[in-house]
Each structure stands twice: as structure tokens, then as C-alpha cells.
Coordinates of C-alpha atoms (C1' of nucleotides) in Angstrom, one line a residue:
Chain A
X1 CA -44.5 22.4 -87.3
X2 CA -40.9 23.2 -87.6
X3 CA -38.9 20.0 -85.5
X4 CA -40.3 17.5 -88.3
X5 CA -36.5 17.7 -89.3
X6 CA -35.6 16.0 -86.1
X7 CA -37.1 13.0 -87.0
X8 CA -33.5 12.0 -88.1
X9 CA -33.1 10.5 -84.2
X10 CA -35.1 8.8 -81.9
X11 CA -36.7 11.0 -79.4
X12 CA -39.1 10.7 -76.9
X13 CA -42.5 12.9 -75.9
X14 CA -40.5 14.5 -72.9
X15 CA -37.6 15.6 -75.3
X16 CA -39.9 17.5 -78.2
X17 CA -41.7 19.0 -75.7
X18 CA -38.6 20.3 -74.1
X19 CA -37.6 21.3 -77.8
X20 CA -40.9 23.1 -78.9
X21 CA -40.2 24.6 -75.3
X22 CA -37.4 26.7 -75.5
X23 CA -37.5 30.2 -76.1
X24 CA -37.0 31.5 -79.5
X25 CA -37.7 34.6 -81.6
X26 CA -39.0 34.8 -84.9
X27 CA -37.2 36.9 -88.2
X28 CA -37.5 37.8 -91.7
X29 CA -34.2 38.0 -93.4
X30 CA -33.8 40.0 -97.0
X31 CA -32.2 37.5 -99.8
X32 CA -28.6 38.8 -99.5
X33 CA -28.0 39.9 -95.8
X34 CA -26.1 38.6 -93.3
X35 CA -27.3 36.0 -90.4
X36 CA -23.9 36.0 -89.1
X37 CA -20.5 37.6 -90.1
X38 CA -17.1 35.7 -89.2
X39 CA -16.1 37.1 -86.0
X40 CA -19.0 37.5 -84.2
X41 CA -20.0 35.8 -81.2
X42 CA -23.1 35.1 -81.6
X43 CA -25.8 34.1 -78.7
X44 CA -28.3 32.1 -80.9
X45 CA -28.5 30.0 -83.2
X46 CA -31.0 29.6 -86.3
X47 CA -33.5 27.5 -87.2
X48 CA -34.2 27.9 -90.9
X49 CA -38.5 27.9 -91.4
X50 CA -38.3 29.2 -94.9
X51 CA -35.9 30.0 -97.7
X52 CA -32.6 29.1 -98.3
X53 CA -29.4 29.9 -96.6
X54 CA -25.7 29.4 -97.4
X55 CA -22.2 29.5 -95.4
X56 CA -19.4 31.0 -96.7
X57 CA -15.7 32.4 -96.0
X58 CA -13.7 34.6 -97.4
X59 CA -9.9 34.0 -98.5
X60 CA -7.5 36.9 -97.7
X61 CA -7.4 37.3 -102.0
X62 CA -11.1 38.1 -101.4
X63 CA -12.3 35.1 -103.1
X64 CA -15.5 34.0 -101.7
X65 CA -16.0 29.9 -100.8
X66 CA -19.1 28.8 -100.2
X67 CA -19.4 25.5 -97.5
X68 CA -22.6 24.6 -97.4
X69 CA -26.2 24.9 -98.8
X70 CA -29.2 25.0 -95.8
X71 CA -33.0 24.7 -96.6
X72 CA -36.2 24.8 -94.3
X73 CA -35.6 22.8 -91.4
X74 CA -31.9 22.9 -90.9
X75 CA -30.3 24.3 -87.9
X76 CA -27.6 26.7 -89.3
X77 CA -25.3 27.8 -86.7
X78 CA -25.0 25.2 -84.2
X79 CA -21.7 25.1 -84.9
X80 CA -21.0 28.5 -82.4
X81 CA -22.9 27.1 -79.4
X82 CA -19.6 25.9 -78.0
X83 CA -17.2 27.7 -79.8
X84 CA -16.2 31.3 -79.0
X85 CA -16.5 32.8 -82.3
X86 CA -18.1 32.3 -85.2
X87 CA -15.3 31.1 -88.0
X88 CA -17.4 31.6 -91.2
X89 CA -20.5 34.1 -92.5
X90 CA -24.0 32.8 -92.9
X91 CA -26.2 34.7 -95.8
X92 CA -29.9 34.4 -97.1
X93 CA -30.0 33.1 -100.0
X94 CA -33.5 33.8 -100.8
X95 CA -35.3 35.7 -98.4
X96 CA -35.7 33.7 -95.5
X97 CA -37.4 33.5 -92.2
X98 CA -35.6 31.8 -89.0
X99 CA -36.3 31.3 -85.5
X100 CA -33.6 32.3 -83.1
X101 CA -32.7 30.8 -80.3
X102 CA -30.4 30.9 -77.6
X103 CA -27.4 28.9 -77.1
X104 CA -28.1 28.6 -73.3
X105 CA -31.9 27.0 -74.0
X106 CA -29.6 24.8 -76.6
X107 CA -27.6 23.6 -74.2
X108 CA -29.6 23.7 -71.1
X109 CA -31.9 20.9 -73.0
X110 CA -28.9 19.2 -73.9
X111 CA -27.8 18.8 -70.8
X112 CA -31.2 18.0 -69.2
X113 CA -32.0 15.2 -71.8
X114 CA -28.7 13.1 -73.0
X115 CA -31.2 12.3 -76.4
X116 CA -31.5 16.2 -77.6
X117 CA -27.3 16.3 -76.5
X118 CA -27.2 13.0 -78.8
X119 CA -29.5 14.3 -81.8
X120 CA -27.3 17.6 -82.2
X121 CA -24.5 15.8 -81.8
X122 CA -25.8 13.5 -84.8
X123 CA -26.3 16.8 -86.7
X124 CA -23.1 17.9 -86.1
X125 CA -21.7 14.8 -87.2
X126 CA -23.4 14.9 -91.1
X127 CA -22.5 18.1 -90.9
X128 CA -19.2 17.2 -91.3
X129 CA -19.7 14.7 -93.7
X130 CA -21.1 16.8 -95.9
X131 CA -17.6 19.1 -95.7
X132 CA -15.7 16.0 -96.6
X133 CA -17.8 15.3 -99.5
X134 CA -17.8 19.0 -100.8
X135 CA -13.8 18.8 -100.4
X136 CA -13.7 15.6 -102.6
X137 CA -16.0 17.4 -104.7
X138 CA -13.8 20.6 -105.3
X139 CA -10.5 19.0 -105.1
X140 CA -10.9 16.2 -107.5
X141 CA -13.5 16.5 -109.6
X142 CA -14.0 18.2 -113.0
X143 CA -16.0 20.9 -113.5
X144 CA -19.1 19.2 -114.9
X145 CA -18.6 16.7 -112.3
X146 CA -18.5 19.0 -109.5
X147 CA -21.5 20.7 -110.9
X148 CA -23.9 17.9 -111.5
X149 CA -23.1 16.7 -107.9
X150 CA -24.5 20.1 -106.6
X151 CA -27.3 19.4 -108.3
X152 CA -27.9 16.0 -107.2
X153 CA -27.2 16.8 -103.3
X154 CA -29.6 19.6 -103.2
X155 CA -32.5 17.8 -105.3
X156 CA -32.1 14.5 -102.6
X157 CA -32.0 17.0 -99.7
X158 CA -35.2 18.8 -101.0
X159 CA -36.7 15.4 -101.4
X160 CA -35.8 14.4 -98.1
X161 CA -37.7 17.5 -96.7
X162 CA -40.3 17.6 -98.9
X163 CA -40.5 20.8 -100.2
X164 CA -40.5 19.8 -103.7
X165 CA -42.8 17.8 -106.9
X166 CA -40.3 15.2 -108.1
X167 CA -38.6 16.7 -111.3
X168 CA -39.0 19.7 -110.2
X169 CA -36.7 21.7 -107.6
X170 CA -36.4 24.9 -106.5
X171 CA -33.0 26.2 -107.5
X172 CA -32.1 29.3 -105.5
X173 CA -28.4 29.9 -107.1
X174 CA -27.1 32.1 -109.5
X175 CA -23.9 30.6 -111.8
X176 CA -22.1 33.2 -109.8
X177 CA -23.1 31.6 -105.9
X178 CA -22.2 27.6 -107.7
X179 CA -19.0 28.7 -109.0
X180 CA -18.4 29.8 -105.5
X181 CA -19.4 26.6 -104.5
X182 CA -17.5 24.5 -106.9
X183 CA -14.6 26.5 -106.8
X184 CA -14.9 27.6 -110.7
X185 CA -15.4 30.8 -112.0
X186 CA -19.0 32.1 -113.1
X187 CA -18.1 32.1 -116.7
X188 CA -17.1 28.5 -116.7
X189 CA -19.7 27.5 -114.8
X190 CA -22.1 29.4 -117.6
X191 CA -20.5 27.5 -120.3
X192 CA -20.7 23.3 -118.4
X193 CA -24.4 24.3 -117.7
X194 CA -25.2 25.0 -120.9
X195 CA -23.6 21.5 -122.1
X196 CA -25.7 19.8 -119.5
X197 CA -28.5 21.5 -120.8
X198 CA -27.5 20.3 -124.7
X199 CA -26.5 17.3 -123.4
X200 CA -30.8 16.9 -121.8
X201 CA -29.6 16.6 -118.0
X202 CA -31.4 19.7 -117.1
X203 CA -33.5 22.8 -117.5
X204 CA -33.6 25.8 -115.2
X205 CA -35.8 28.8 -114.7
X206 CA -35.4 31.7 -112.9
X207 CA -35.6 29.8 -109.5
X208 CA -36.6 26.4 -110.6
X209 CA -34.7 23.4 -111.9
X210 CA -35.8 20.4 -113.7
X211 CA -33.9 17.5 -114.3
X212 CA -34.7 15.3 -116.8
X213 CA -32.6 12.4 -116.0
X214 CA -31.7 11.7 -113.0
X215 CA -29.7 8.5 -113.0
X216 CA -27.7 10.1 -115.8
X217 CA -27.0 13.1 -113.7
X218 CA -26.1 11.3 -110.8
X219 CA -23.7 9.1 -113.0
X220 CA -22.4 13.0 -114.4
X221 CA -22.0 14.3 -110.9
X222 CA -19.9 10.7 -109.7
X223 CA -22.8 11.2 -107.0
X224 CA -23.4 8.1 -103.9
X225 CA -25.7 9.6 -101.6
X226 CA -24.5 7.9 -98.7
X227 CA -22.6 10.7 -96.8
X228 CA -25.9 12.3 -96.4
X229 CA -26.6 10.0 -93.9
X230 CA -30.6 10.1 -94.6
X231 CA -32.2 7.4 -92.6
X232 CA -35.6 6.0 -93.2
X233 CA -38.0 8.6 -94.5
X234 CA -39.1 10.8 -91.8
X235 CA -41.7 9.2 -90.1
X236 CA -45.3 10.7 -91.6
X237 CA -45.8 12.6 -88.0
Chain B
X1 CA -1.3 10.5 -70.3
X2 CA -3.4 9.8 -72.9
X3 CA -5.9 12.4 -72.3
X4 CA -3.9 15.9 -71.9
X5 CA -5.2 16.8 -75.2
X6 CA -8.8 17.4 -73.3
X7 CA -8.1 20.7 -72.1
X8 CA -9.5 21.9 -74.3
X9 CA -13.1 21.9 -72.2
X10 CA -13.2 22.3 -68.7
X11 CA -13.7 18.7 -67.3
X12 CA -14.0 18.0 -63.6
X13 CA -12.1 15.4 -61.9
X14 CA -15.3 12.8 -61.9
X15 CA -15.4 13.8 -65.8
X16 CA -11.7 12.6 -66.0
X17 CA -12.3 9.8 -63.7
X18 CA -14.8 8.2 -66.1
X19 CA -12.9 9.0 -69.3
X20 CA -10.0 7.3 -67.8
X21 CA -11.9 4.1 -67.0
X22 CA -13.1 3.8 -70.0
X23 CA -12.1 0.4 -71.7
X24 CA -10.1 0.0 -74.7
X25 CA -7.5 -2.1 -76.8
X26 CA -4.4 -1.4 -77.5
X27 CA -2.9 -1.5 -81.6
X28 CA -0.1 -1.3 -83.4
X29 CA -1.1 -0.3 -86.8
X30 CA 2.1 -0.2 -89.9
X31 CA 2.5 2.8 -91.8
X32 CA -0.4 2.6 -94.8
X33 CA -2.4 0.1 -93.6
X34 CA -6.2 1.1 -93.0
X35 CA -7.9 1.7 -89.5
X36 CA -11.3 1.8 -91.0
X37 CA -12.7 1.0 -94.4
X38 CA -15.2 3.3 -96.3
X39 CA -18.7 1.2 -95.5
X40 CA -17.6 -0.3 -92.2
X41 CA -19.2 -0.8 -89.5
X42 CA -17.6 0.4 -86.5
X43 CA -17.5 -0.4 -82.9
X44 CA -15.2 2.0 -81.8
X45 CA -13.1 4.9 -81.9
X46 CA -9.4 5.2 -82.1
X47 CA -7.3 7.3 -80.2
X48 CA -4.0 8.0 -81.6
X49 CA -0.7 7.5 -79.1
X50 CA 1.8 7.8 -81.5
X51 CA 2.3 8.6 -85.2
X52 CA 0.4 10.2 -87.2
X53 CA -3.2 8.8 -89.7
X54 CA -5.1 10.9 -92.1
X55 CA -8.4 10.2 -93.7
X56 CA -9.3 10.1 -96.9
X57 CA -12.3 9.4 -99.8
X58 CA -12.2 8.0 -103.1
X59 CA -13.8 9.5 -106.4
X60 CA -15.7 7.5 -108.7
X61 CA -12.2 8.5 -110.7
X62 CA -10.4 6.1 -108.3
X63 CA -8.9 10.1 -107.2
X64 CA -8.3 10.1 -103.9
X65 CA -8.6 13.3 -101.7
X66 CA -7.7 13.6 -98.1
X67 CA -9.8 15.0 -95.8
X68 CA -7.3 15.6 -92.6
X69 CA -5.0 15.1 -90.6
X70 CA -4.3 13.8 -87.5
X71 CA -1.7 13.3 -84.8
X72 CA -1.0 12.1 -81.5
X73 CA -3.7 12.8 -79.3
X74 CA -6.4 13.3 -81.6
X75 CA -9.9 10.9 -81.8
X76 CA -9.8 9.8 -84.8
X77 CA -13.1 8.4 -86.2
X78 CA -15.8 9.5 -83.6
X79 CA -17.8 10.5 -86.2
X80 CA -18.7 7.0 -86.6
X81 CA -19.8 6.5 -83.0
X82 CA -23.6 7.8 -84.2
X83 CA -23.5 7.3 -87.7
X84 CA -24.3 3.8 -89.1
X85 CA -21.3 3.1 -91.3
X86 CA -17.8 4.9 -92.1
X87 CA -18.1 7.6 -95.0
X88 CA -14.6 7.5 -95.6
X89 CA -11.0 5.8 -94.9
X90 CA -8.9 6.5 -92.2
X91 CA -5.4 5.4 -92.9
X92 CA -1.6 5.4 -90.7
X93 CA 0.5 7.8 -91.9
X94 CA 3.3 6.1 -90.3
X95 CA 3.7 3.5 -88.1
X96 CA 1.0 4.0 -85.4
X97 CA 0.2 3.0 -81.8
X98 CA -3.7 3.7 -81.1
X99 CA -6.5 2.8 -78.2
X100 CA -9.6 1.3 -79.3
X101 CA -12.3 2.3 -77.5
X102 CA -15.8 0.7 -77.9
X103 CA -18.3 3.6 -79.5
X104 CA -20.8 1.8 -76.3
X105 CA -18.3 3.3 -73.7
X106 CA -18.2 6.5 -75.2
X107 CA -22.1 6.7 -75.4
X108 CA -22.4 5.6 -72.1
X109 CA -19.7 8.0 -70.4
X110 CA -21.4 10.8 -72.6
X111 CA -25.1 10.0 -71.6
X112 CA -23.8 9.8 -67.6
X113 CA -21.6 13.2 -67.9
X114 CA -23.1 16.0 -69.5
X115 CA -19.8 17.7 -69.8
X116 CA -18.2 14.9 -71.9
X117 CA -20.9 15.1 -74.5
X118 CA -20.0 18.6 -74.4
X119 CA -16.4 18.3 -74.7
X120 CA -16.8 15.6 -77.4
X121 CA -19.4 18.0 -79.4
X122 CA -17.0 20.3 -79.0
X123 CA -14.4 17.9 -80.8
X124 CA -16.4 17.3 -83.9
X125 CA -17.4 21.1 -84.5
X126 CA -13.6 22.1 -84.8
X127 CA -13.3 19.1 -86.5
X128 CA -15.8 20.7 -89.0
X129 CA -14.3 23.9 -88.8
X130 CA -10.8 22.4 -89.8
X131 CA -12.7 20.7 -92.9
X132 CA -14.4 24.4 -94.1
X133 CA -11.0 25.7 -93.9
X134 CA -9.6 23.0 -95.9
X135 CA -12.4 23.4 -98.2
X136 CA -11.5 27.2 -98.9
X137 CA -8.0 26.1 -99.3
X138 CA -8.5 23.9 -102.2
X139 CA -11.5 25.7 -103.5
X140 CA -9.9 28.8 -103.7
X141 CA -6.0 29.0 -103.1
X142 CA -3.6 28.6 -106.0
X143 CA -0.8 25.9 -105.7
X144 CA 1.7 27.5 -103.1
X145 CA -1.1 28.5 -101.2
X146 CA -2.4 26.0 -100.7
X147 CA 0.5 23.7 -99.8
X148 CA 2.1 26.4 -97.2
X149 CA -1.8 26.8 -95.7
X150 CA -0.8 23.0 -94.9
X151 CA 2.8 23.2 -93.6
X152 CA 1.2 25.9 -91.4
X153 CA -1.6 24.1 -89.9
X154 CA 0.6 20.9 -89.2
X155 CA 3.0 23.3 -87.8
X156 CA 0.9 24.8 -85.2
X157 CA -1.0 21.9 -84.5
X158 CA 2.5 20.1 -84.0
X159 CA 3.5 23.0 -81.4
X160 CA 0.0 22.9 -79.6
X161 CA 0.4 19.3 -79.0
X162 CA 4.1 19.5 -77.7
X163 CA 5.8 17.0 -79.7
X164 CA 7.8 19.3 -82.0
X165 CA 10.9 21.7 -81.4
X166 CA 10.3 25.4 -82.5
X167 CA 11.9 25.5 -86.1
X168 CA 12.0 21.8 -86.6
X169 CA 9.0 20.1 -87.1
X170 CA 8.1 16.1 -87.9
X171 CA 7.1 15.7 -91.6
X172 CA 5.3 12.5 -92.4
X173 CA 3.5 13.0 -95.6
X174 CA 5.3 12.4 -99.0
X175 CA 4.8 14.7 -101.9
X176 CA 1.8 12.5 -103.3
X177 CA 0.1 12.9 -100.2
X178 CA 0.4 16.4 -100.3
X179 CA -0.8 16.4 -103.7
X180 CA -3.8 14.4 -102.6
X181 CA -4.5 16.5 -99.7
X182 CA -4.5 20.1 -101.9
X183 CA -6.3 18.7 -105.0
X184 CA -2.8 19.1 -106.8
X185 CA -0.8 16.3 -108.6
X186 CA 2.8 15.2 -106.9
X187 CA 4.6 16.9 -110.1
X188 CA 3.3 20.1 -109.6
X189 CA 3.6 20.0 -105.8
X190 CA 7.5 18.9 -106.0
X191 CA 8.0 22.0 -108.4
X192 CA 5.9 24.2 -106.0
X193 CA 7.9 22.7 -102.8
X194 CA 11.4 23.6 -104.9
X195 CA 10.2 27.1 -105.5
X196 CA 9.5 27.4 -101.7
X197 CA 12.8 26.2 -100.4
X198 CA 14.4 28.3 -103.1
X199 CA 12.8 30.8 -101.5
X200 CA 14.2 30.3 -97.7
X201 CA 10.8 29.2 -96.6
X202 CA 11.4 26.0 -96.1
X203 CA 14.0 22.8 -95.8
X204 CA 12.8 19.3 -95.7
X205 CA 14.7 16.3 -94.9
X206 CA 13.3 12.4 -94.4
X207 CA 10.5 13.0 -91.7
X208 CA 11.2 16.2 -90.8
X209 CA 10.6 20.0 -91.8
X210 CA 12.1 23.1 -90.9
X211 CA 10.3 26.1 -91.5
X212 CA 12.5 29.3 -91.6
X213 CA 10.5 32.0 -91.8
X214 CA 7.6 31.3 -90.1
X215 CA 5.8 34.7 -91.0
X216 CA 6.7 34.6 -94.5
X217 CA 5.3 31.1 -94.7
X218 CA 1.7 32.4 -93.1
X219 CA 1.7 35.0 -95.7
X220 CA 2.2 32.7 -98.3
X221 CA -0.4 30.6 -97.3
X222 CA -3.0 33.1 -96.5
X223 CA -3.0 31.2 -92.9
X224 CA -5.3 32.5 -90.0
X225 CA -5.0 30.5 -87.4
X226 CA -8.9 31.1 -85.7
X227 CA -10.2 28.2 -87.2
X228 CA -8.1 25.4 -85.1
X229 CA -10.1 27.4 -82.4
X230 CA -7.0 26.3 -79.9
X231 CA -8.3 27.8 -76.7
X232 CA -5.5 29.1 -73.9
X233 CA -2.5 26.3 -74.1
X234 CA -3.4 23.3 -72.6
X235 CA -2.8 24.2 -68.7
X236 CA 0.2 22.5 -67.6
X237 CA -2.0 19.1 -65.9
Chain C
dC1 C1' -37.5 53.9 -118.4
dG2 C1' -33.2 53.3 -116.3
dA3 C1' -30.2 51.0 -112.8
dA4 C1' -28.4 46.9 -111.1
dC5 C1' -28.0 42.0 -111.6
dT6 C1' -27.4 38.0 -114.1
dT7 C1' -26.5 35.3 -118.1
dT8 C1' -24.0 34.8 -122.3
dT9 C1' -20.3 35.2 -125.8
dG10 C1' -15.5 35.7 -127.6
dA11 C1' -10.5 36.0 -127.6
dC12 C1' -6.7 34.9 -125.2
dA13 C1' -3.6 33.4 -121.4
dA14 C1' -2.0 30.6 -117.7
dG15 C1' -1.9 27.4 -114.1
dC16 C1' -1.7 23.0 -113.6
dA17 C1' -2.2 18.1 -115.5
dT18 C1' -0.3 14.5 -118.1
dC19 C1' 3.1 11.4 -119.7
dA20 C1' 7.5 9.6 -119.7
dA21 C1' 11.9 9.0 -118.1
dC22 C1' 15.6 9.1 -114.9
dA23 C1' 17.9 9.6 -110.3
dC24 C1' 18.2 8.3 -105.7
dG25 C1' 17.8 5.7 -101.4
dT26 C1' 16.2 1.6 -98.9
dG27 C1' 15.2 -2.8 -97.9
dT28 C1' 15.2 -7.6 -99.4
dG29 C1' 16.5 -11.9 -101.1
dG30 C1' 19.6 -14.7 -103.6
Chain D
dC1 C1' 27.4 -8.4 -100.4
dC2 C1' 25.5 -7.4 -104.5
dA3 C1' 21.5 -7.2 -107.5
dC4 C1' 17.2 -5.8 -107.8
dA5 C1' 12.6 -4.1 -107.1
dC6 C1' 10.2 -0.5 -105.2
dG7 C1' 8.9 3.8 -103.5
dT8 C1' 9.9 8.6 -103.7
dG9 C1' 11.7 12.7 -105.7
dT10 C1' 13.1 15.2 -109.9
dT11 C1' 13.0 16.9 -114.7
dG12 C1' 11.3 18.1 -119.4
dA13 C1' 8.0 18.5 -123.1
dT14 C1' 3.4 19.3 -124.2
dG15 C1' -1.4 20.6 -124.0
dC16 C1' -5.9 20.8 -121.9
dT17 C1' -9.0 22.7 -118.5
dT18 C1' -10.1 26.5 -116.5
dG19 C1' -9.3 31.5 -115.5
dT20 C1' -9.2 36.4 -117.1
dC21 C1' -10.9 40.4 -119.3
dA22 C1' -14.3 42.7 -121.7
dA23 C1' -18.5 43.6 -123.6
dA24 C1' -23.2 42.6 -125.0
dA25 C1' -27.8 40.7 -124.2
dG26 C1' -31.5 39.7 -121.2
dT27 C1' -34.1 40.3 -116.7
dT28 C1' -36.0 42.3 -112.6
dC29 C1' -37.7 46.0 -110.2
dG30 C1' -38.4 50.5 -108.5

DNA sequence: CGAACTTTTGACAAGCATCAACACGTGTGG
DNA sequence: CCACACGTGTTGATGCTTGTCAAAAGTTCG
């Protein structure tokens, strides 16, 4: 049920099983709170089962960036297994429910089977691609641009998870969280949605997203896919 | 010699043993020229011995926007050790001496010595961290900001690796570089760069930078260091 | 129904980009 | 050895993209 997402790598029977095995412990977690504040150290990680997440650090102005978008199935905060403290804040998004688990089940499977120590590792790495693309994103693109690319990343990674019915996404944002995220102000970001909107990109809802042309929003948001490093459509279990 | 920059994990002697034996190739690489093309495929990673490299992506724009950098001592692409191709460039900053190691080797030292994999993982998540950091930097730091958050991390990285002395430090990026690491344009970065050293932050001469007042400068860029999550200095070998 | 968010609108300001030109140093070839 | 091209740093004039401030309209929810 919830280590479909690890289909990403080959692993064998022994290594799920080991995986379903560890301990873990299950929470609900109101839109808005904190999973993790920067500074913490922190003794488990989470596994998102539902809602949306988001990471985010503060500059010493106060300004607010936010790093990175999670949905169901992504392990949020395997970033502090090795390292002593944890450099950033995780919120809810939505609310959410996660399993937690310990860092020492984490790594004592790692250790045991060189595969599980290979597939994090994997995560890790697209992880990090996904920073460099966010930091082409906000340093040298336009507003709409940068936009539009948000769009596109988190309608492909829905897709790739299956949690949505093709032009339709869920869209857990406010124009307050994206301009966080783009590194634009909420009023600015108010006034580019509205042209993509004029322009017949998109439509949103409270929660909900369509977009109505997707190869055109892709060409808006200067969006290539690759550095989500999707393989092959997760094998149908 | 080629592996002080380890210490960063506890690694026993056998650990060292294999890391040493590992095979590679040595390069000289001339200042500009590429070590890996966006879309490669790689068989291995570099290490740099000398000199400095940074990596980069292009926009659709033909913008370019660099994504670190690195100096002697760091692993440069391991990223692409699991992934399929190269998401990005990784270019020499100046002229450069590196080891080419075979991604196989790595793997295979990794899969026999649970600690490497852990020391590597360890690699790629401050790696990440470096790129959130740099992400809240040009997302939401004005110009002099952003470029003293710079001076500041190359500065302490420079002093953590040993090859810099106190106020003097080794400058190899030119003002465009700068501009394409901070999402600014050279002209605004030269006028921001005179205001500094107008200030008594700063001098910089042909390849090297001399930072005054060291305090000032971390106040200027709103720099906390946490996020190069440099453990204890590397103990004395 | 009222409080708290979120979205929307307008007027205005500013940071940074753009374009163009020039100065300076370095290496190269005639 | 000089002329020259080239890369880099510097300067000025101008203006667009985006930020700031403030307030109103719409939404959600207890």
C-alpha cells in the first residue's frame, strides 16, 4: 500500500519485506503545522500517505522560501537521517497523514541490504535535481515562466503517482505559498495567473486546477521534464 | 592525499583501504572547457585535485544559472553515478587537475562497505542542503545579499579545506559568473561589488579576494553557516 | 453573523535589466 | 615589438518588471 513509490529502483522480495518491516507510527497532521522546525534533530523521518507537504526556510529578513513541493508517497525528511540537524522546516500543506519512522530502522535496512542503501540514495539524488531546477527556475526565469513551470512539475508528478484524472489536478496552493515558491510576491503572482487564465492555459478552483493546454503551458513554463528523473511508469504492482 | 576531505564520516581503515584502491584516470581539464555535458552519459565521477569547476543549467532563454561550486577535494558529479544521464553541465573554473573514477567502482566499493554508501549519502544530502540555501539566496535576497551570501560560503568553504590564508582568499569567478550564479546581470553585480569595497568589505585583485571585515560581510549577506553542515575540522590525518 | 484568510484592484516606487560604449590588461600573430 | 582581438571590468542613460502599500471584495468556518 504505501512503498508503490519505490518502484522507481529495482528491488527484490527480501528488500520490501524488510521495508514494510520496519517500525513506524502513524499521524494526522492539521494543514498549516509543523512536521519539523529548522533546528531540530529529529529521530524519524516521514512517509507522506496523504496530503501535501512543503519545505521551506526562512531568511533572516523573514522572507519565507519555499524548496520543495511533496505529495503521497514521498519520503520527506530523509535528508536528517545522517545529518545532525535539520536545516529547513517541513509544513502540511493540506492536512496530511504520515508514517513515522525511525532513522535507525532507516539505516539499519540500509545497511543490511546495499539495494534499500542504493534506492534512498537514488531518492536523494532527484532530490537534488529537483533544487537545481527550482534554482534555474527562480533565478532566471520570468514571472509567468516560473509560474507555469510550477504548474507543469506538480501536474507530471501527480501523474506519475496517480492521484489525479488527466486535466484535472489537485492544486493545494494559495498565490501567497507560489509566490513563496517562485520568489515573487502574492500580488504579482495574482496578476500572471490571471493572464494565464485570459490567455486559456488554466482554470483553478478552490483546490483544483485544470489546465487546458498542456503543451502550451509547458512551452509557457520553458518546462523539460527530464530532471524529474521518472523512469518507466511504475510497474502496475 | 586525495581523500582528507572524508572526514567528514567516520571511515575505518578497511573503508579507506578500498576507497584508496579504487581505479581512476588522471585529467587535466583548461579553464572553461566542460567535464560533462547536459544529456551525457556518464561512466564516472570526477574528483577535483586542483582548481576549482562549477555546474550549471541552461534556460530555454539560452540564460544560464549556476548551480554550485566546487573546489579541491570535492566529488563533483556523483549524482550521475545512479541517475541515467547528466541534468546539467559541470564546467572548470580554472585550469583543473581531476581523477576519474568509474561510477562501477564506486558502486561496487559502496555495495561491499556499508559505511561508504553512508559517507557518500552523506555527500549528496549537504550537497542538497547547499542547493536549498542557494535557492533562498536568489529567491529571496536582494542584490548585495546575495553576492556577499556567496563570498561567504566560498570563504569558509576555502578555510575548511585549507588551501586559503585567513584574510586572503582565492577568487576564481569573474563578475559574469557571479551574475550567473545570483540570478543578477554582470552590470548590476560590478556596481553592487563597487559599493561593497567602498564600503571596506571587500578588495579584490586578479584571482584573489580579501575580505576585511569578516562579520560585517556575514551580516550583509544574511550568512548562517549550518547549512555546509561542516562537522568538527577535519582531524589532523 | 463575524473573524480570519485569500483573492483582487489600483496607484506608485524601486531595484534591477538593458543597451551601448569605453577602458584596461593579456596573449597572439604578423 | 607592435597591432590587434578578445575577455573582463566600468560607466551612463533609460525603462520595464516586479515590489510596496492599502483597501475592498469574496470565501470559509465556527
Amino acid at each position: 500500500m504505501l512503498n508503490k513509490f519505490r518502484r522507481q529502483s529495482r528491488l527484490g522480495a527480501a528488500e520490501c519485506d524488510a521495508i514494510l518491516a520496519m517500525p513506524y507510527r502513524l499521524a494526522n497532521v492539521d494543514r498549516g503545522a509543523y512536521l519539523v522546525h529548522e533546528g531540530d534533530k529529529i529521530e524519524s523521518c516521514c512517509l507522506l500517505l496523504t496530503g501535501f507537504a512543503y519545505r521551506s526556510k526562512l531568511a533572516g529578513s523573514g522572507a519565507r522560501q519555499i524548496l520543495s513541493i511533496h505529495l503521497p508517497g514521498d519520503l520527506v525528511d530523509l535528508q536528517n537521517s545522517l545529518l545532525e540537524e535539520a536545516d529547513h522546516d517541513v509544513q502540511a500543506l493540506t492536512d496530511v497523514r504520515v508514517a513515522l519512522i525511525p532513522h535507525q530502522a532507516v539505516l539499519d535496512v540500509s545497511e543490511a541490504y546495499p539495494d534499500v542503501a542504493c534506492a534512498l540514495w537514488r531518492d536523494t539524488l532527484v532530490d537534488g535535481s529537483i533544487f537545481r531546477e527550482w534554482l534555474l527556475n527562480v533565478g532566471q526565469r520570468n514571472a509567468r515562466q516560473r509560474i507555469a513551470h510550477l504548474l507543469c512539475e506538480l501536474a507530471l508528478r501527480q501523474e506519475a503517482a496517480g492521484i489525479c484524472e488527466r486535466p484535472y489536478y489537485q492544486w493545494p496552493m494559495t498565490q501567497e505559498q507560489i509566490a513563496d515558491a517562485t520568489g515573487l510576491t502574492a500580488v504579482h503572482v495574482n496578476r500572471t495567473l490571471q493572464q494565464m487564465r485570459a490567455d486559456g492555459l488554466i482554470s483553478m478552483t478552490k483546490g483544483s486546477m485544470q489546465i487546458h493546454d498542456m503543451p502550451a503551458l509547458r512551452r509557457a513554463g520553458d518546462f523539460a521534464e527530464g530532471y524529474l528523473h521518472q523512469r518507466a511508469r511504475p510497474l502496475p504492482a
